[in-house]
PDB file of C-alpha atoms in Angstrom:
ATOM      1  CA  PRO A  21      89.101  39.911-129.935  1.00  0.00           C
ATOM      2  CA  LEU A  22      86.377  37.881-128.314  1.00  0.00           C
ATOM      3  CA  SER A  23      86.896  34.324-127.578  1.00  0.00           C
ATOM      4  CA  ALA A  24      85.051  31.653-129.411  1.00  0.00           C
ATOM      5  CA  PRO A  25      82.958  30.483-126.239  1.00  0.00           C
ATOM      6  CA  LEU A  26      81.332  33.930-126.025  1.00  0.00           C
ATOM      7  CA  LEU A  27      80.413  34.021-129.649  1.00  0.00           C
ATOM      8  CA  SER A  28      78.836  30.641-129.405  1.00  0.00           C
ATOM      9  CA  LEU A  29      76.482  31.428-126.555  1.00  0.00           C
ATOM     10  CA  PRO A  30      72.866  31.239-127.387  1.00  0.00           C
ATOM     11  CA  SER A  31      70.786  34.381-127.458  1.00  0.00           C
ATOM     12  CA  PRO A  32      67.927  34.764-124.846  1.00  0.00           C
ATOM     13  CA  ALA A  33      65.361  34.230-127.516  1.00  0.00           C
ATOM     14  CA  HIS A  34      66.964  30.738-128.371  1.00  0.00           C
ATOM     15  CA  SER A  35      66.934  29.602-124.616  1.00  0.00           C
ATOM     16  CA  LYS A  36      63.179  30.375-123.967  1.00  0.00           C
ATOM     17  CA  GLN A  37      61.087  27.332-124.427  1.00  0.00           C
ATOM     18  CA  PRO A  38      57.880  27.431-126.800  1.00  0.00           C
ATOM     19  CA  ALA A  39      54.580  27.945-125.004  1.00  0.00           C
ATOM     20  CA  GLU A  40      52.770  24.598-124.249  1.00  0.00           C
ATOM     21  CA  PRO A  41      49.369  24.256-125.562  1.00  0.00           C
ATOM     22  CA  LEU A  42      46.485  25.294-123.066  1.00  0.00           C
ATOM     23  CA  THR A  43      45.119  21.948-122.139  1.00  0.00           C
ATOM     24  CA  ARG A  44      43.671  20.727-118.796  1.00  0.00           C
ATOM     25  CA  GLU A  45      46.442  18.272-118.664  1.00  0.00           C
ATOM     26  CA  ASN A  46      49.235  20.715-119.125  1.00  0.00           C
ATOM     27  CA  VAL A  47      47.709  23.180-116.677  1.00  0.00           C
ATOM     28  CA  GLU A  48      47.209  20.521-114.063  1.00  0.00           C
ATOM     29  CA  SER A  49      50.851  19.270-114.450  1.00  0.00           C
ATOM     30  CA  ALA A  50      52.182  22.782-114.170  1.00  0.00           C
ATOM     31  CA  PHE A  51      50.168  23.725-111.046  1.00  0.00           C
ATOM     32  CA  ALA A  52      50.793  20.230-109.414  1.00  0.00           C
ATOM     33  CA  ALA A  53      54.580  21.067-109.564  1.00  0.00           C
ATOM     34  CA  LEU A  54      53.839  24.105-107.487  1.00  0.00           C
ATOM     35  CA  ARG A  55      51.515  22.320-105.127  1.00  0.00           C
ATOM     36  CA  PHE A  56      54.389  19.631-104.632  1.00  0.00           C
ATOM     37  CA  GLU A  57      56.756  22.530-103.596  1.00  0.00           C
ATOM     38  CA  LEU A  58      54.243  23.847-101.078  1.00  0.00           C
ATOM     39  CA  GLN A  59      52.519  20.679 -99.881  1.00  0.00           C
ATOM     40  CA  ASP A  60      54.693  17.571-100.279  1.00  0.00           C
ATOM     41  CA  ASP A  61      57.076  16.392 -97.594  1.00  0.00           C
ATOM     42  CA  ASN A  62      59.755  16.139-100.358  1.00  0.00           C
ATOM     43  CA  GLY A  63      59.010  19.654-101.697  1.00  0.00           C
ATOM     44  CA  GLY A  64      61.216  22.675-101.101  1.00  0.00           C
ATOM     45  CA  VAL A  65      59.119  24.401 -98.517  1.00  0.00           C
ATOM     46  CA  ALA A  66      59.077  21.249 -96.274  1.00  0.00           C
ATOM     47  CA  TYR A  67      62.857  20.784 -96.932  1.00  0.00           C
ATOM     48  CA  MET A  68      63.538  24.355 -95.891  1.00  0.00           C
ATOM     49  CA  GLN A  69      61.386  23.864 -92.878  1.00  0.00           C
ATOM     50  CA  ARG A  70      63.089  20.908 -91.751  1.00  0.00           C
ATOM     51  CA  LYS A  71      66.543  22.511 -92.104  1.00  0.00           C
ATOM     52  CA  ILE A  72      65.451  25.707 -90.252  1.00  0.00           C
ATOM     53  CA  ASN A  73      63.889  23.608 -87.515  1.00  0.00           C
ATOM     54  CA  ASP A  74      67.342  21.822 -87.236  1.00  0.00           C
ATOM     55  CA  GLN A  75      69.227  25.132 -87.474  1.00  0.00           C
ATOM     56  CA  ASP A  76      71.125  23.585 -90.371  1.00  0.00           C
ATOM     57  CA  TRP A  77      71.950  27.074 -91.757  1.00  0.00           C
ATOM     58  CA  GLY A  78      74.544  25.894 -94.344  1.00  0.00           C
ATOM     59  CA  ALA A  79      71.950  23.717 -95.888  1.00  0.00           C
ATOM     60  CA  VAL A  80      69.298  26.395 -96.161  1.00  0.00           C
ATOM     61  CA  LEU A  81      71.950  28.868 -97.678  1.00  0.00           C
ATOM     62  CA  GLU A  82      72.922  26.300-100.241  1.00  0.00           C
ATOM     63  CA  PHE A  83      69.320  25.448-101.089  1.00  0.00           C
ATOM     64  CA  THR A  84      68.183  29.011-101.296  1.00  0.00           C
ATOM     65  CA  LYS A  85      70.897  29.847-103.842  1.00  0.00           C
ATOM     66  CA  THR A  86      69.405  27.648-106.443  1.00  0.00           C
ATOM     67  CA  TYR A  87      65.875  27.224-105.472  1.00  0.00           C
ATOM     68  CA  ASP A  88      64.716  30.583-107.136  1.00  0.00           C
ATOM     69  CA  LEU A  89      65.755  29.213-110.484  1.00  0.00           C
ATOM     70  CA  VAL A  90      63.917  25.867-110.008  1.00  0.00           C
ATOM     71  CA  LEU A  91      60.751  27.382-108.287  1.00  0.00           C
ATOM     72  CA  ARG A  92      60.304  30.768-110.036  1.00  0.00           C
ATOM     73  CA  LYS A  93      62.089  30.554-113.247  1.00  0.00           C
ATOM     74  CA  GLN A  94      60.871  26.988-114.149  1.00  0.00           C
ATOM     75  CA  LYS A  95      57.920  25.907-112.248  1.00  0.00           C
ATOM     76  CA  TRP A  96      56.216  29.382-111.603  1.00  0.00           C
ATOM     77  CA  ALA A  97      56.905  30.622-115.047  1.00  0.00           C
ATOM     78  CA  ARG A  98      55.468  27.320-116.601  1.00  0.00           C
ATOM     79  CA  ALA A  99      52.302  27.807-114.599  1.00  0.00           C
ATOM     80  CA  LYS A 100      51.952  31.452-115.305  1.00  0.00           C
ATOM     81  CA  GLN A 101      51.985  30.874-119.071  1.00  0.00           C
ATOM     82  CA  PHE A 102      48.528  29.185-118.603  1.00  0.00           C
ATOM     83  CA  LEU A 103      46.903  32.119-117.006  1.00  0.00           C
ATOM     84  CA  THR A 104      44.353  33.492-119.458  1.00  0.00           C
ATOM     85  CA  ASN A 105      43.663  36.869-117.863  1.00  0.00           C
ATOM     86  CA  ASN A 106      46.199  39.640-118.044  1.00  0.00           C
ATOM     87  CA  ALA A 107      45.397  40.921-114.621  1.00  0.00           C
ATOM     88  CA  GLU A 108      45.953  37.446-113.233  1.00  0.00           C
ATOM     89  CA  LYS A 109      49.340  37.306-114.987  1.00  0.00           C
ATOM     90  CA  GLU A 110      50.245  40.613-113.380  1.00  0.00           C
ATOM     91  CA  VAL A 111      49.376  39.216-109.936  1.00  0.00           C
ATOM     92  CA  ALA A 112      51.343  36.130-110.684  1.00  0.00           C
ATOM     93  CA  THR A 113      54.372  38.266-111.466  1.00  0.00           C
ATOM     94  CA  LEU A 114      54.014  40.351-108.364  1.00  0.00           C
ATOM     95  CA  ALA A 115      53.584  37.127-106.274  1.00  0.00           C
ATOM     96  CA  GLY A 116      56.589  35.517-108.157  1.00  0.00           C
ATOM     97  CA  ASN A 117      58.793  38.595-107.353  1.00  0.00           C
ATOM     98  CA  ALA A 118      57.662  38.322-103.777  1.00  0.00           C
ATOM     99  CA  ALA A 119      58.758  34.694-103.655  1.00  0.00           C
ATOM    100  CA  THR A 120      62.162  35.769-104.761  1.00  0.00           C
ATOM    101  CA  PHE A 121      62.388  38.316-101.932  1.00  0.00           C
ATOM    102  CA  ASP A 122      61.032  35.767 -99.519  1.00  0.00           C
ATOM    103  CA  LEU A 123      63.954  33.440-100.585  1.00  0.00           C
ATOM    104  CA  ILE A 124      66.266  36.324-100.068  1.00  0.00           C
ATOM    105  CA  GLY A 125      64.973  36.926 -96.659  1.00  0.00           C
ATOM    106  CA  ILE A 126      65.322  33.294 -95.665  1.00  0.00           C
ATOM    107  CA  ASN A 127      68.996  33.285 -97.112  1.00  0.00           C
ATOM    108  CA  ARG A 128      69.738  36.373 -95.054  1.00  0.00           C
ATOM    109  CA  ALA A 129      68.357  34.854 -91.967  1.00  0.00           C
ATOM    110  CA  CYS A 130      70.677  31.898 -92.152  1.00  0.00           C
ATOM    111  CA  ARG A 131      74.003  33.614 -92.904  1.00  0.00           C
ATOM    112  CA  PRO A 132      76.889  33.192 -90.494  1.00  0.00           C
ATOM    113  CA  ASN A 133      76.545  35.537 -87.321  1.00  0.00           C
ATOM    114  CA  GLN A 134      73.138  36.482 -88.479  1.00  0.00           C
ATOM    115  CA  GLU A 135      71.148  33.330 -87.917  1.00  0.00           C
ATOM    116  CA  ASN A 136      67.639  33.945 -86.822  1.00  0.00           C
ATOM    117  CA  GLN A 137      65.197  31.127 -86.788  1.00  0.00           C
ATOM    118  CA  ASP A 138      62.205  33.267 -86.261  1.00  0.00           C
ATOM    119  CA  LEU A 139      63.058  35.567 -89.117  1.00  0.00           C
ATOM    120  CA  ALA A 140      63.734  32.572 -91.421  1.00  0.00           C
ATOM    121  CA  ASN A 141      60.306  31.156 -90.448  1.00  0.00           C
ATOM    122  CA  LYS A 142      58.618  34.493 -91.098  1.00  0.00           C
ATOM    123  CA  TYR A 143      59.918  34.447 -94.560  1.00  0.00           C
ATOM    124  CA  LEU A 144      59.151  30.761 -95.266  1.00  0.00           C
ATOM    125  CA  ASN A 145      55.531  31.541 -94.238  1.00  0.00           C
ATOM    126  CA  GLU A 146      55.468  34.352 -96.640  1.00  0.00           C
ATOM    127  CA  LEU A 147      56.783  32.128 -99.400  1.00  0.00           C
ATOM    128  CA  ARG A 148      53.915  29.629 -98.480  1.00  0.00           C
ATOM    129  CA  THR A 149      51.450  32.574 -98.749  1.00  0.00           C
ATOM    130  CA  ASP A 150      52.835  33.514-102.250  1.00  0.00           C
ATOM    131  CA  LEU A 151      52.780  29.955-103.484  1.00  0.00           C
ATOM    132  CA  LYS A 152      49.240  29.665-102.427  1.00  0.00           C
ATOM    133  CA  THR A 153      48.319  32.910-104.156  1.00  0.00           C
ATOM    134  CA  MET A 154      49.822  31.374-107.421  1.00  0.00           C
ATOM    135  CA  ILE A 155      48.280  28.009-107.078  1.00  0.00           C
ATOM    136  CA  ASP A 156      44.882  29.487-106.338  1.00  0.00           C
ATOM    137  CA  MET A 157      44.963  31.183-109.668  1.00  0.00           C
ATOM    138  CA  GLN A 158      44.555  27.815-111.455  1.00  0.00           C
ATOM    139  CA  LYS A 159      40.869  28.005-111.037  1.00  0.00           C
ATOM    140  CA  THR A 160      40.711  31.306-112.937  1.00  0.00           C
ATOM    141  CA  ILE A 161      42.004  29.721-116.211  1.00  0.00           C
ATOM    142  CA  GLN A 162      39.447  29.943-118.990  1.00  0.00           C
ATOM    143  CA  TYR A 163      39.350  26.921-121.180  1.00  0.00           C
ATOM    144  CA  ASP A 164      35.894  28.042-122.901  1.00  0.00           C
ATOM    145  CA  GLY A 165      36.383  28.822-126.556  1.00  0.00           C
ATOM    146  CA  PHE A 166      39.968  27.483-126.606  1.00  0.00           C
ATOM    147  CA  GLU A 167      38.975  23.842-126.516  1.00  0.00           C
ATOM    148  CA  GLN A 168      36.196  24.426-128.972  1.00  0.00           C
ATOM    149  CA  TYR A 169      38.590  26.222-131.317  1.00  0.00           C
ATOM    150  CA  MET A 170      41.162  23.377-131.079  1.00  0.00           C
ATOM    151  CA  ASN A 171      38.539  20.887-131.935  1.00  0.00           C
ATOM    152  CA  GLU A 172      37.406  22.896-134.897  1.00  0.00           C
ATOM    153  CA  VAL A 173      41.068  23.122-136.074  1.00  0.00           C
ATOM    154  CA  LYS A 174      41.426  19.394-135.719  1.00  0.00           C
ATOM    155  CA  THR A 175      38.210  18.556-137.807  1.00  0.00           C
ATOM    156  CA  SER A 176      38.818  21.220-140.502  1.00  0.00           C
ATOM    157  CA  ALA A 177      42.530  20.329-141.175  1.00  0.00           C
ATOM    158  CA  PRO A 178      43.217  19.222-144.635  1.00  0.00           C
ATOM    159  CA  GLY A 179      42.983  15.446-145.057  1.00  0.00           C
ATOM    160  CA  ARG A 180      40.561  14.882-142.331  1.00  0.00           C
TER     161      ARG A 180
END
């Protein structure tokens, strides 16, 4: 028989967060999180660059193990949900997949007896490009119609 812990695990449908409303504030917050990772001295890209420069291979290995979850599955996915064009969503998916492979490349370039600073920097630069591709898509988001619709919903709601 199955053990109780296996039976109590939530299904994937339960683990997915509901979509946030398409507001300028939510969009800005989501894309600001990606800009932080790319541009801020405390972001993931700067952290990896420092560790690669210092040839602190163990730190890079540890960081890349969990960074895909933080970057792509959380921050990237949050920003992607606001893209209003299906073609842009497809580009975001492809760039997100590329970011995962960039992190795999960085990880491989930092493994014991395979340490290669040039290769790690090559993949880190590719990650920068993929992040920039995603961040640049913020300007494609169409609010027209949605904000008007939301205002109409608010003013026509019962009791208003």
